[in-house]
mmCIF file of C-alpha atoms and ligand atoms in Angstrom:
data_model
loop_
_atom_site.group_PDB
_atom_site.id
_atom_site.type_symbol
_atom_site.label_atom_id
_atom_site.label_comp_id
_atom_site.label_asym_id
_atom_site.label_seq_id
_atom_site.Cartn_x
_atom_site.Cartn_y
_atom_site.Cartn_z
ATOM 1 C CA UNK V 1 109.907 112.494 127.554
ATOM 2 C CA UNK V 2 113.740 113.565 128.183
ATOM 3 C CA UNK V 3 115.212 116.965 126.922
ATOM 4 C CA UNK V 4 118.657 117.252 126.848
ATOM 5 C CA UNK V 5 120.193 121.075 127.794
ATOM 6 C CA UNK V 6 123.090 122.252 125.618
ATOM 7 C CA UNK V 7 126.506 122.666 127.838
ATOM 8 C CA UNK V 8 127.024 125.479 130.206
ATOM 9 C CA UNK V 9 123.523 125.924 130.521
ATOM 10 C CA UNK V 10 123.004 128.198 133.513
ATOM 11 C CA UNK V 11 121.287 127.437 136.695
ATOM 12 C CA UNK V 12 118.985 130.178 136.346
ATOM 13 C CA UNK V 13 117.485 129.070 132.784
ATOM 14 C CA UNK V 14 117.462 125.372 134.227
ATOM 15 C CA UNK V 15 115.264 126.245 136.707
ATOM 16 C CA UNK V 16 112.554 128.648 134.383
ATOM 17 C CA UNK V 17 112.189 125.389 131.884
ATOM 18 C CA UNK V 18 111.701 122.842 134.953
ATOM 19 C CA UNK V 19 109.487 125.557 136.532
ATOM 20 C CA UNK V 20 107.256 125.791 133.199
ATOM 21 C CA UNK V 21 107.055 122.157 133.376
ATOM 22 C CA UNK V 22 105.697 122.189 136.879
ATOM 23 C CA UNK V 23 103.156 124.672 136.304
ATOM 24 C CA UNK V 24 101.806 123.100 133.612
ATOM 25 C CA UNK V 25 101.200 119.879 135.995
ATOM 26 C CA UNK V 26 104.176 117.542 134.962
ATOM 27 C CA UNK V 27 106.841 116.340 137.499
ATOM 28 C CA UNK V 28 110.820 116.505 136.442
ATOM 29 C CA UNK V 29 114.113 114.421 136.871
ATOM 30 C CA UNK V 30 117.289 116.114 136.821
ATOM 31 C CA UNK V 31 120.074 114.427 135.846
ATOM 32 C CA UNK V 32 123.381 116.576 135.864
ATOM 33 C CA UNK V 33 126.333 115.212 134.424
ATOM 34 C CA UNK V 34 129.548 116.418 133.420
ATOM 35 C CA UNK V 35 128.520 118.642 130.354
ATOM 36 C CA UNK V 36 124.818 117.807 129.402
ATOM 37 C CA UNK V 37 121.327 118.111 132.154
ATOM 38 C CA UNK V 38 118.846 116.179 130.930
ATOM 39 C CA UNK V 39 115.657 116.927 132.277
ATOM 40 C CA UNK V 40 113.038 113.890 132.184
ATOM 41 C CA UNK V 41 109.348 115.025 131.959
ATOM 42 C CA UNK V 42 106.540 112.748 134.227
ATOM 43 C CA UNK V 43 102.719 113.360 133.326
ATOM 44 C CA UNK V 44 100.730 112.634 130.066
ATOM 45 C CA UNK V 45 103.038 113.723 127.308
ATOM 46 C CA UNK V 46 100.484 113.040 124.456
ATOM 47 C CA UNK V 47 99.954 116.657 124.219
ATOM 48 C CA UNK V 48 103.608 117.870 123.832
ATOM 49 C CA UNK V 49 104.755 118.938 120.307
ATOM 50 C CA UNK V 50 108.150 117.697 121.092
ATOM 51 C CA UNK V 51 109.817 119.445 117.461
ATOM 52 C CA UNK V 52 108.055 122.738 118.836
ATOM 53 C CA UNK V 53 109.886 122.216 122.374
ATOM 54 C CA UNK V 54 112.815 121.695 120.678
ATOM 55 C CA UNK V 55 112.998 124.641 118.518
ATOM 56 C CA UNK V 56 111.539 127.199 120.071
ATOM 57 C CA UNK V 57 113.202 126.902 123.617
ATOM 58 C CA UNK V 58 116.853 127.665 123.512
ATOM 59 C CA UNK V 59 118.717 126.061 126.232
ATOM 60 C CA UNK V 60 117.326 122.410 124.765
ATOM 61 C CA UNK V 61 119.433 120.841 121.921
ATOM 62 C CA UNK V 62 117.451 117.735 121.498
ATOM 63 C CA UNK V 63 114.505 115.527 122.731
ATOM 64 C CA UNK V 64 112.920 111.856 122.916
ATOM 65 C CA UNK V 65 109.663 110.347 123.840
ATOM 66 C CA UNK V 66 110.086 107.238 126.027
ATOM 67 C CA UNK V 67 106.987 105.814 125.683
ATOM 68 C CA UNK V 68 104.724 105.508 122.516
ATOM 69 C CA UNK V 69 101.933 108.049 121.875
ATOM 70 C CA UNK V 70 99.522 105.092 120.760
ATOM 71 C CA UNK V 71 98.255 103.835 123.952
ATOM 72 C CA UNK V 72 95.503 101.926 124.126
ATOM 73 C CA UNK V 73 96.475 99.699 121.195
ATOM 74 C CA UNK V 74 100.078 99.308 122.723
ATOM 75 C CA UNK V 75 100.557 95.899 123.497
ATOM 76 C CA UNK V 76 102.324 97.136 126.115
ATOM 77 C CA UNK V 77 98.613 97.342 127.743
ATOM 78 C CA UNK V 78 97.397 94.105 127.208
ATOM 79 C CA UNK V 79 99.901 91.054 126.568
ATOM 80 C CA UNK V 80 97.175 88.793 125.204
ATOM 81 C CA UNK V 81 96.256 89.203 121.204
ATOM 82 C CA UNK V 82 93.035 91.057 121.009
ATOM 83 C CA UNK V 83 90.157 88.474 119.067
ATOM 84 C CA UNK V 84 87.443 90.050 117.122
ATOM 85 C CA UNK V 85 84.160 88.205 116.300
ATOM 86 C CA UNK V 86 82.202 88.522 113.414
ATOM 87 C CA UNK V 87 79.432 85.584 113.288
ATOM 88 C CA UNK V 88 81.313 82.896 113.548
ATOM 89 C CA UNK V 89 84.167 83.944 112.853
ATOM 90 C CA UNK V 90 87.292 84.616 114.734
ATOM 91 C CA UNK V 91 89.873 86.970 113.959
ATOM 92 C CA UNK V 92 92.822 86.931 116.245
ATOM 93 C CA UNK V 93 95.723 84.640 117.465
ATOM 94 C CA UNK V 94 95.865 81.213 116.575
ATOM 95 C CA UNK V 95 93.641 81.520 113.584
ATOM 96 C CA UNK V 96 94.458 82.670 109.773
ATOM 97 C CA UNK V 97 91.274 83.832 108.862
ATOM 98 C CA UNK V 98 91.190 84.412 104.940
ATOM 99 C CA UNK V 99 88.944 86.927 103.326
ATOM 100 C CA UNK V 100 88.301 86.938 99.366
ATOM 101 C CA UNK V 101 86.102 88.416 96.849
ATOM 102 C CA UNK V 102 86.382 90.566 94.121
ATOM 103 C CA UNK V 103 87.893 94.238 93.937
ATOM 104 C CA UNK V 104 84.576 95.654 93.070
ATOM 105 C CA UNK V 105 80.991 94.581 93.316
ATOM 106 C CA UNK V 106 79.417 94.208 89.458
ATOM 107 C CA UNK V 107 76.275 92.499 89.713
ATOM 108 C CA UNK V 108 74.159 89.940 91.576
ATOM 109 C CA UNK V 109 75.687 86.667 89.682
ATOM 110 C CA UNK V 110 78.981 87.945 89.707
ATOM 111 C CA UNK V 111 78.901 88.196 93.601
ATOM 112 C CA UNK V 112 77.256 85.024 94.315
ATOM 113 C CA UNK V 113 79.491 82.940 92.090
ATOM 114 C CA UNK V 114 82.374 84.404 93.557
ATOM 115 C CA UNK V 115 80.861 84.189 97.082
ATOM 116 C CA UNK V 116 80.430 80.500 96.732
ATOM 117 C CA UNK V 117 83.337 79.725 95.114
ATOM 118 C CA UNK V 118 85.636 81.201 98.219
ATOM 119 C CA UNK V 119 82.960 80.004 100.346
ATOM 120 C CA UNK V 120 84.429 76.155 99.386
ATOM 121 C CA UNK V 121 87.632 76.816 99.614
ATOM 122 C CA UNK V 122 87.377 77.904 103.192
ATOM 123 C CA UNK V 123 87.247 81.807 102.826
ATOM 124 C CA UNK V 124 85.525 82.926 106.325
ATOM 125 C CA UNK V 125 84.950 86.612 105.108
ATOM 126 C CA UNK V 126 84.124 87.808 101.751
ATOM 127 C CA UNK V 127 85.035 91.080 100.781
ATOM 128 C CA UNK V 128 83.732 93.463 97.594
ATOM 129 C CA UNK V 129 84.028 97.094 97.309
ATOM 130 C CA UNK V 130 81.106 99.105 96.399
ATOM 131 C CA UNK V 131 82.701 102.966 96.460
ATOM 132 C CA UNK V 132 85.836 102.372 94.618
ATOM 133 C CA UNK V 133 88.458 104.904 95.194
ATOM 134 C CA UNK V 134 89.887 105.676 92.252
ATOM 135 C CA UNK V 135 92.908 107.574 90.835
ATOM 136 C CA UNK V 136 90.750 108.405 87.455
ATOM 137 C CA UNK V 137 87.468 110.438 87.838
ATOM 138 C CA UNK V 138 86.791 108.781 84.641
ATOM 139 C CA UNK V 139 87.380 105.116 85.725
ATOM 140 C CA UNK V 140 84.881 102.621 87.014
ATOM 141 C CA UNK V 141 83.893 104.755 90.862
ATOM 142 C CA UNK V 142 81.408 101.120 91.892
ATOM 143 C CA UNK V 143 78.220 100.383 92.086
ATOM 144 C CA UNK V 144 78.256 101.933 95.175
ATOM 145 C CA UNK V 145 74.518 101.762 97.252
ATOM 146 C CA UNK V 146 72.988 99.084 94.530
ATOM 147 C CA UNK V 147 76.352 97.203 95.308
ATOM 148 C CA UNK V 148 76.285 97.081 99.088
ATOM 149 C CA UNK V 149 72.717 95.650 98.533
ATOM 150 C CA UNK V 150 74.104 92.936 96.370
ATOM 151 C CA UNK V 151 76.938 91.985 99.524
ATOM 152 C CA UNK V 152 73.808 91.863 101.144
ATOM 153 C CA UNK V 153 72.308 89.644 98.763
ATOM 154 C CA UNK V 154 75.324 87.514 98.581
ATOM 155 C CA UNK V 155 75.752 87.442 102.414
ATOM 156 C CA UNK V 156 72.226 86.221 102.766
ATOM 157 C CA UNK V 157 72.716 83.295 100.235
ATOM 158 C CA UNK V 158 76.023 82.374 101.263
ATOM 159 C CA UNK V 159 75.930 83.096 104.993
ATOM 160 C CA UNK V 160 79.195 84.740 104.704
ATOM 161 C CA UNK V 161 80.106 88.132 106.941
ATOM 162 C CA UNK V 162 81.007 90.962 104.819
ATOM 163 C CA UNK V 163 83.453 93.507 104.339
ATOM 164 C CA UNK V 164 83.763 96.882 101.714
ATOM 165 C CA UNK V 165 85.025 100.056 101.735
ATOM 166 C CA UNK V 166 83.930 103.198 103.016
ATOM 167 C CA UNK V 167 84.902 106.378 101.779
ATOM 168 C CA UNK V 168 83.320 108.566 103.906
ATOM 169 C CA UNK V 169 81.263 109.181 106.916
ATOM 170 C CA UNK V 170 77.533 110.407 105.338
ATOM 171 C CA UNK V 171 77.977 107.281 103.743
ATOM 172 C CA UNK V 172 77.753 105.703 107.241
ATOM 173 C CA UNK V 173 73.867 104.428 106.904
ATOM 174 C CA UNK V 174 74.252 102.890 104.006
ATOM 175 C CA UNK V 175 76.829 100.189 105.433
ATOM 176 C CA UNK V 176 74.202 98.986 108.126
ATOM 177 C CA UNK V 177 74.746 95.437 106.827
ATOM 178 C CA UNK V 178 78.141 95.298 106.501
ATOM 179 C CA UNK V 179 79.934 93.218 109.060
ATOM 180 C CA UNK V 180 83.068 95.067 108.676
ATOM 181 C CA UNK V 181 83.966 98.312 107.512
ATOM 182 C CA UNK V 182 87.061 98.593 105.453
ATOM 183 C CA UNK V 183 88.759 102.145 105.735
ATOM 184 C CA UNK V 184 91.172 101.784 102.402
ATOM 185 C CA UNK V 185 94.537 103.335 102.176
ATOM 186 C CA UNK V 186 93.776 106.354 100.751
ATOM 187 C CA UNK V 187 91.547 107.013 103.876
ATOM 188 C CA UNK V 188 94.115 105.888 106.630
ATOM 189 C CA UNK V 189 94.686 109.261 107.760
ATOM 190 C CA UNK V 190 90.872 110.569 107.246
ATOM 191 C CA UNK V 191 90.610 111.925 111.096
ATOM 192 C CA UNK V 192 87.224 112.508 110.804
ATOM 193 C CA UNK V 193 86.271 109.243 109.340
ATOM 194 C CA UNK V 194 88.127 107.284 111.898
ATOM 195 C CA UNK V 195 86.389 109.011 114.470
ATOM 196 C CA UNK V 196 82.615 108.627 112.851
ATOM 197 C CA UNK V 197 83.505 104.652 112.628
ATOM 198 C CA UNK V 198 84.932 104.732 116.295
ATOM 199 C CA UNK V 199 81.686 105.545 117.037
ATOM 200 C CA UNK V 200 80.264 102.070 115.931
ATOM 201 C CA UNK V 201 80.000 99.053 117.346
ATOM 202 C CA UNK V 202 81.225 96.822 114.587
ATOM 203 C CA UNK V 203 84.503 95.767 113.532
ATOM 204 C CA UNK V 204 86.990 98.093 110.917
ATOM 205 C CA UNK V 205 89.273 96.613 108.824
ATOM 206 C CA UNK V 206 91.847 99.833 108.725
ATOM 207 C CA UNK V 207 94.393 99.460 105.599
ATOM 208 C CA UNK V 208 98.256 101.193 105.604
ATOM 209 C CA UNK V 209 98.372 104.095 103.480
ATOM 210 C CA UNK V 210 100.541 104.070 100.498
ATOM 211 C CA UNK V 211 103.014 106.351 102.254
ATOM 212 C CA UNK V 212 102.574 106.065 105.739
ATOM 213 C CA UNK V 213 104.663 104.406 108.553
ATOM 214 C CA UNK V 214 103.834 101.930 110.714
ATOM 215 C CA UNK V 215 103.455 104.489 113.973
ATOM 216 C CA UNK V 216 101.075 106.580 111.679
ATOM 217 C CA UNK V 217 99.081 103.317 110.838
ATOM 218 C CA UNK V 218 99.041 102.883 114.976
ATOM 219 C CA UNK V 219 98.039 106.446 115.527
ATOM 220 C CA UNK V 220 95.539 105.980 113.257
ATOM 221 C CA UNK V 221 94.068 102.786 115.309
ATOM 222 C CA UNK V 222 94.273 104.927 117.961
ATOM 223 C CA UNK V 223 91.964 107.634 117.069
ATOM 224 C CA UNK V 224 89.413 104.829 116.151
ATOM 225 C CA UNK V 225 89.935 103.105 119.781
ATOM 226 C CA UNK V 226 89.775 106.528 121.906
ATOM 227 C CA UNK V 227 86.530 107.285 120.063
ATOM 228 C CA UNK V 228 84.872 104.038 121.223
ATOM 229 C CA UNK V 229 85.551 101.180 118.855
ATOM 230 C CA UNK V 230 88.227 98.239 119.832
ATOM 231 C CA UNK V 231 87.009 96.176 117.330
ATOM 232 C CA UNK V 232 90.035 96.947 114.827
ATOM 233 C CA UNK V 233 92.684 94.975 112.193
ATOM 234 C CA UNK V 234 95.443 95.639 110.610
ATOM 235 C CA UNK V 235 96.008 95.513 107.248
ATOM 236 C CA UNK V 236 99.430 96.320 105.751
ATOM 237 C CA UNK V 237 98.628 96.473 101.539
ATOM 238 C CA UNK V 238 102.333 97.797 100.266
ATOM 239 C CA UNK V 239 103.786 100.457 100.448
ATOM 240 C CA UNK V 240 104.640 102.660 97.572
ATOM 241 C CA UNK V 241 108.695 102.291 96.801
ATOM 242 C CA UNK V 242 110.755 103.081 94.242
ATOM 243 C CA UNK V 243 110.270 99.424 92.954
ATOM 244 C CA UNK V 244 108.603 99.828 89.530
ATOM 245 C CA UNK V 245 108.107 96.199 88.509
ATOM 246 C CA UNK V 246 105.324 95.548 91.231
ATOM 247 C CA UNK V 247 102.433 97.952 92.330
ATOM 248 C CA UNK V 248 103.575 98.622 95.686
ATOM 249 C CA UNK V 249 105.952 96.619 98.054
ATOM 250 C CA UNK V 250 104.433 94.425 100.586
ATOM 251 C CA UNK V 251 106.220 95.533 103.659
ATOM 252 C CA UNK V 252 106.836 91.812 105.541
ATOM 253 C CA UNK V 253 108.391 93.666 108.696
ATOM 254 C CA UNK V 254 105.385 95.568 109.323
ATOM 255 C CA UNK V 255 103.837 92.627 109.930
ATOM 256 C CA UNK V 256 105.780 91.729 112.191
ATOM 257 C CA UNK V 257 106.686 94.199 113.557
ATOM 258 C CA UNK V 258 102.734 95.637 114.239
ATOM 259 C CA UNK V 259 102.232 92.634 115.943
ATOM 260 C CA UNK V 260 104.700 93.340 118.475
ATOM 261 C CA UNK V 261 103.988 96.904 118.866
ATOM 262 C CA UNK V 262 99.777 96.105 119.221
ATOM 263 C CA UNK V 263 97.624 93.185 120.331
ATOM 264 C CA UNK V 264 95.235 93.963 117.247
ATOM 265 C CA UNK V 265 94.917 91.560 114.978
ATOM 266 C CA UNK V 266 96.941 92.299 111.715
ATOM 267 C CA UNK V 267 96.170 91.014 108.218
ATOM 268 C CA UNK V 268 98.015 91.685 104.677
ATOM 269 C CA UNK V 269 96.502 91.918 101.329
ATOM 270 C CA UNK V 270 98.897 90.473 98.174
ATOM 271 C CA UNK V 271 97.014 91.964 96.172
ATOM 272 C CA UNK V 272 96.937 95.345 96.458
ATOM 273 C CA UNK V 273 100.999 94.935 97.520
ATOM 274 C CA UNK V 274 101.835 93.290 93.922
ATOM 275 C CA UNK V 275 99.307 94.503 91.371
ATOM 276 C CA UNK V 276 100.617 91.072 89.684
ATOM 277 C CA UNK V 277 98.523 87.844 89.577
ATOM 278 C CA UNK V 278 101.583 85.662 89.861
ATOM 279 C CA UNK V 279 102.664 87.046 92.489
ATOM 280 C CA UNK V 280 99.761 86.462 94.492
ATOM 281 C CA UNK V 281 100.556 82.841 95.923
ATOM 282 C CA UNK V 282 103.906 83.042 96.938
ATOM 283 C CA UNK V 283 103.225 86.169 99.012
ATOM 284 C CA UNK V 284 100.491 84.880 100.429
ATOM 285 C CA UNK V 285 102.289 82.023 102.112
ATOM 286 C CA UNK V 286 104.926 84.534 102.816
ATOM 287 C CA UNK V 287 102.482 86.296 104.813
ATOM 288 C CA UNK V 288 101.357 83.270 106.534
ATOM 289 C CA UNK V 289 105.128 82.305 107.555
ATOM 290 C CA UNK V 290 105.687 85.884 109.382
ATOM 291 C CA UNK V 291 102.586 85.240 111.647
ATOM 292 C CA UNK V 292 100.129 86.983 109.739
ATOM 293 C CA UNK V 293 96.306 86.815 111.436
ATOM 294 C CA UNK V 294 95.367 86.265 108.112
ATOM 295 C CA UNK V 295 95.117 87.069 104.620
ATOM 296 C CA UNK V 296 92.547 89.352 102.391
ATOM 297 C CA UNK V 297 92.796 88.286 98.424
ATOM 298 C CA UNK V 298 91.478 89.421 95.422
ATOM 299 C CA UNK V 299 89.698 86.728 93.569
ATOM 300 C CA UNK V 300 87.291 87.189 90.136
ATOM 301 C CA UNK V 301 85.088 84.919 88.491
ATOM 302 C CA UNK V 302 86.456 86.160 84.987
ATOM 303 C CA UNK V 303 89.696 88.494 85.909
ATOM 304 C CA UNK V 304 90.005 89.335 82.325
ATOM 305 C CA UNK V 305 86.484 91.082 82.631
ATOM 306 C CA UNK V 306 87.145 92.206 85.722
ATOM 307 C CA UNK V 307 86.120 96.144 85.904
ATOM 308 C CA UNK V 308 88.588 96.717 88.444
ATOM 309 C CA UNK V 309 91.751 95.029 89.249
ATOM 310 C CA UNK V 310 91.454 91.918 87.231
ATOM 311 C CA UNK V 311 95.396 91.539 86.828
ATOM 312 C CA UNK V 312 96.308 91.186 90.371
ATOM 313 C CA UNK V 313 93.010 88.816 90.788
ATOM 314 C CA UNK V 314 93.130 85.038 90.936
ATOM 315 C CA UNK V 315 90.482 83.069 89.366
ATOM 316 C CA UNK V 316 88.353 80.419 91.692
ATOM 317 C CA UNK V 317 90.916 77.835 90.539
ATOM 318 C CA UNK V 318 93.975 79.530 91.569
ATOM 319 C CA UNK V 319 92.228 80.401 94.704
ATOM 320 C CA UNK V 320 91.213 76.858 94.837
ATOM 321 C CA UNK V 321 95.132 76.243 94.538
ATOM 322 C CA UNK V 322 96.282 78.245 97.105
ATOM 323 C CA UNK V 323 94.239 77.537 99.971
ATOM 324 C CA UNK V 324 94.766 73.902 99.954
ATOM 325 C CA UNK V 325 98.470 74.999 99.620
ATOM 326 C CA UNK V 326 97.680 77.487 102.890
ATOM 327 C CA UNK V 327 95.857 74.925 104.755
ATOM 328 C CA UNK V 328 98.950 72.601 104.400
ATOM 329 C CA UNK V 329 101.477 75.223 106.125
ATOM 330 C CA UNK V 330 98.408 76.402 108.697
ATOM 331 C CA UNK V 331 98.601 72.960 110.529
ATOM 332 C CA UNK V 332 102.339 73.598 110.561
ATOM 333 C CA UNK V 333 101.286 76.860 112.213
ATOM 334 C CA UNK V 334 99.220 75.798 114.775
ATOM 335 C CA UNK V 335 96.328 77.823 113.180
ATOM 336 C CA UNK V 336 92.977 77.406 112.537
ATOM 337 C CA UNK V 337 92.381 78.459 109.001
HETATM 338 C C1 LIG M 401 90.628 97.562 98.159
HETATM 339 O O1 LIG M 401 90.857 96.764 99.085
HETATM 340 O O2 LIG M 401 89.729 97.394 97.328
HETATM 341 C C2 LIG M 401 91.449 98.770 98.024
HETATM 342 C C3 LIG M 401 91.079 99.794 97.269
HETATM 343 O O3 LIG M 401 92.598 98.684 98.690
HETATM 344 P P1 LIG M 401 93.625 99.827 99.138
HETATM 345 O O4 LIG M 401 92.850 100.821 99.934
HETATM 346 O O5 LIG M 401 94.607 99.042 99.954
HETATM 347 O O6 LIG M 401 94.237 100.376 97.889
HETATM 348 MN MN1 LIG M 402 91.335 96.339 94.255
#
């Protein structure tokens, strides 16, 4: 962390801020040039309010963290692409691992169609929610614990690993047979419920926030990792915008851009991102072309009955469709899909 002193600072006041510093345990730099000191701060700065520093100590017009508060999911720390195992599946580098299902669970058939229809196509993971957050009290909330025990149901017929959402952590028992544990968007930022699932030893599936930047998405991973858990992926879903014509706008860079800054695995979800069943396929191979770890899409055995989300989900054709179209460009990738 560097401060920089206004001009004309005196001697005096330099050497009270440094001496704070030092009593506090951190080591300083000074650099004196012709008009500005900067004064570079050595020792773990995780605890600094830097804005506080700034305004509330008056010889220091401005400051800036050099290194990233998210540490242990820096890739900084480890080069190498973390891989996360769920059965037999692998999510990590050199693999596009796709997970499908429908928005929310509905019943036993509806599951197990679905199940085996992805199953075919070459899903690896299939996903259903069973708490549905959502924006109406009066809207369809999921068949919440008599839904989890249909994933069950389906994972036991299908042999697929599942994944659904958690809302919060006294819901924590209920999810013992869930492979993964999907904290949604709404949820990114629930500090105590990334710390309860930190606590596990199973795999989270951690989803951007509507409005939140990549670094909060990071910090977020964070708090999961520090409590205990490194088993965690990406997922940027959209962001909200002030685009109208889709649901949210799937935010390509932070892709990238996450996979440069961690070595978690990162997934998207077209889905979510759109809100529009056309726009579904395209994205998707967008996703695959920025280096994507893979893919999580909503698919429905009968969208147009769907009691969640049916517009932005494809049928088992169109799903059919698009991963023979995915499993085209994955060779061209060099990725196992
Ligand atoms: C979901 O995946 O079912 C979901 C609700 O997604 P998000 O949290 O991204 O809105
Ligand atoms: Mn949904």
């Amino acid at each position: 962390m560097v401060f920089i002193l206004y001009p004309k600072v005196t001697q005096d006041k330099i050497d009270k801020f440094v001496r704070g510093w030092e009593e506090k345990g951190f080591s300083t730099i000074l650099s004196t040039g012709t008009e500005h000191t900067a004064v570079c701060l050595i020792g773990n700065t995780a605890q600094v309010d830097l804005d506080h520093v700034v305004q509330t100590t008056d010889i220091v017009a401005f400051g800036k963290r050099i290194t990233e508060q998210y540490k242990a999911v820096n890739r900084t720390v480890q080069e190498q692409g973390t891989s996360i195992r769920v059965g037999d599946v692998t999510i990590g580098e050199g693999f596009f691992t796709v997970i499908s299902g429908p928005c929310s669970v509905e019943s036993e058939e509806q599951v197990l169609e679905i199940a085996n229809g992805v199953k075919m196509n070459g899903a690896k993971v299939f996903r259903g929610g069973a708490f549905k957050p959502r924006t109406s009290p009066y809207a369809f909330q999921g068949k919440q614990k008599e839904g989890l025990e249909m994933l069950s149901f389906a994972k036991k017929e299908t042999g697929l690993p599942v994944v659904s959402e958690i809302m919060n952590q006294t819901q924590l028992d209920l999810f013992d047979d869930i492979d993964i544990i999907q904290i949604g968007a709404r949820n990114m930022q629930n500090f105590d419920l990334l710390k309860a699932v930190g606590a596990l030893k199973k795999p989270v599936l951690l989803k951007r926030g509507l409005a939140n930047t990549i670094e909060e998405l990071l910090m977020s991973a964070e708090y999961i990792f520090s409590a205990g858990n490194s088993q965690i992926i990406l997922c940027e879903r959209g962001i909200r915008t002030f685009e109208t014509m889709t649901r949210n706008t799937l935010d390509l860079s932070a892709v990238v851009l996450l996979k440069q800054k961690s070595h978690l695995p990162v997934i998207a979800d077209p889905s979510h991102a759109a809100g529009i069943r056309s726009l579904v396929s395209p994205l998707s191979k967008a996703i695959m072309a920025v280096g994507s770890d893979g893919i999580m899409i909503e698919t429905h055995n009968n969208p147009a009955k769907a009691l969640c989300d049916g517009a932005q989900s494809l049928d088992l054709e169109q799903f059919g469709k698009l991963m023979d179209e995915l499993k085209e460009r994955a060779s061209l990738e060099k990725k196992v899909i």
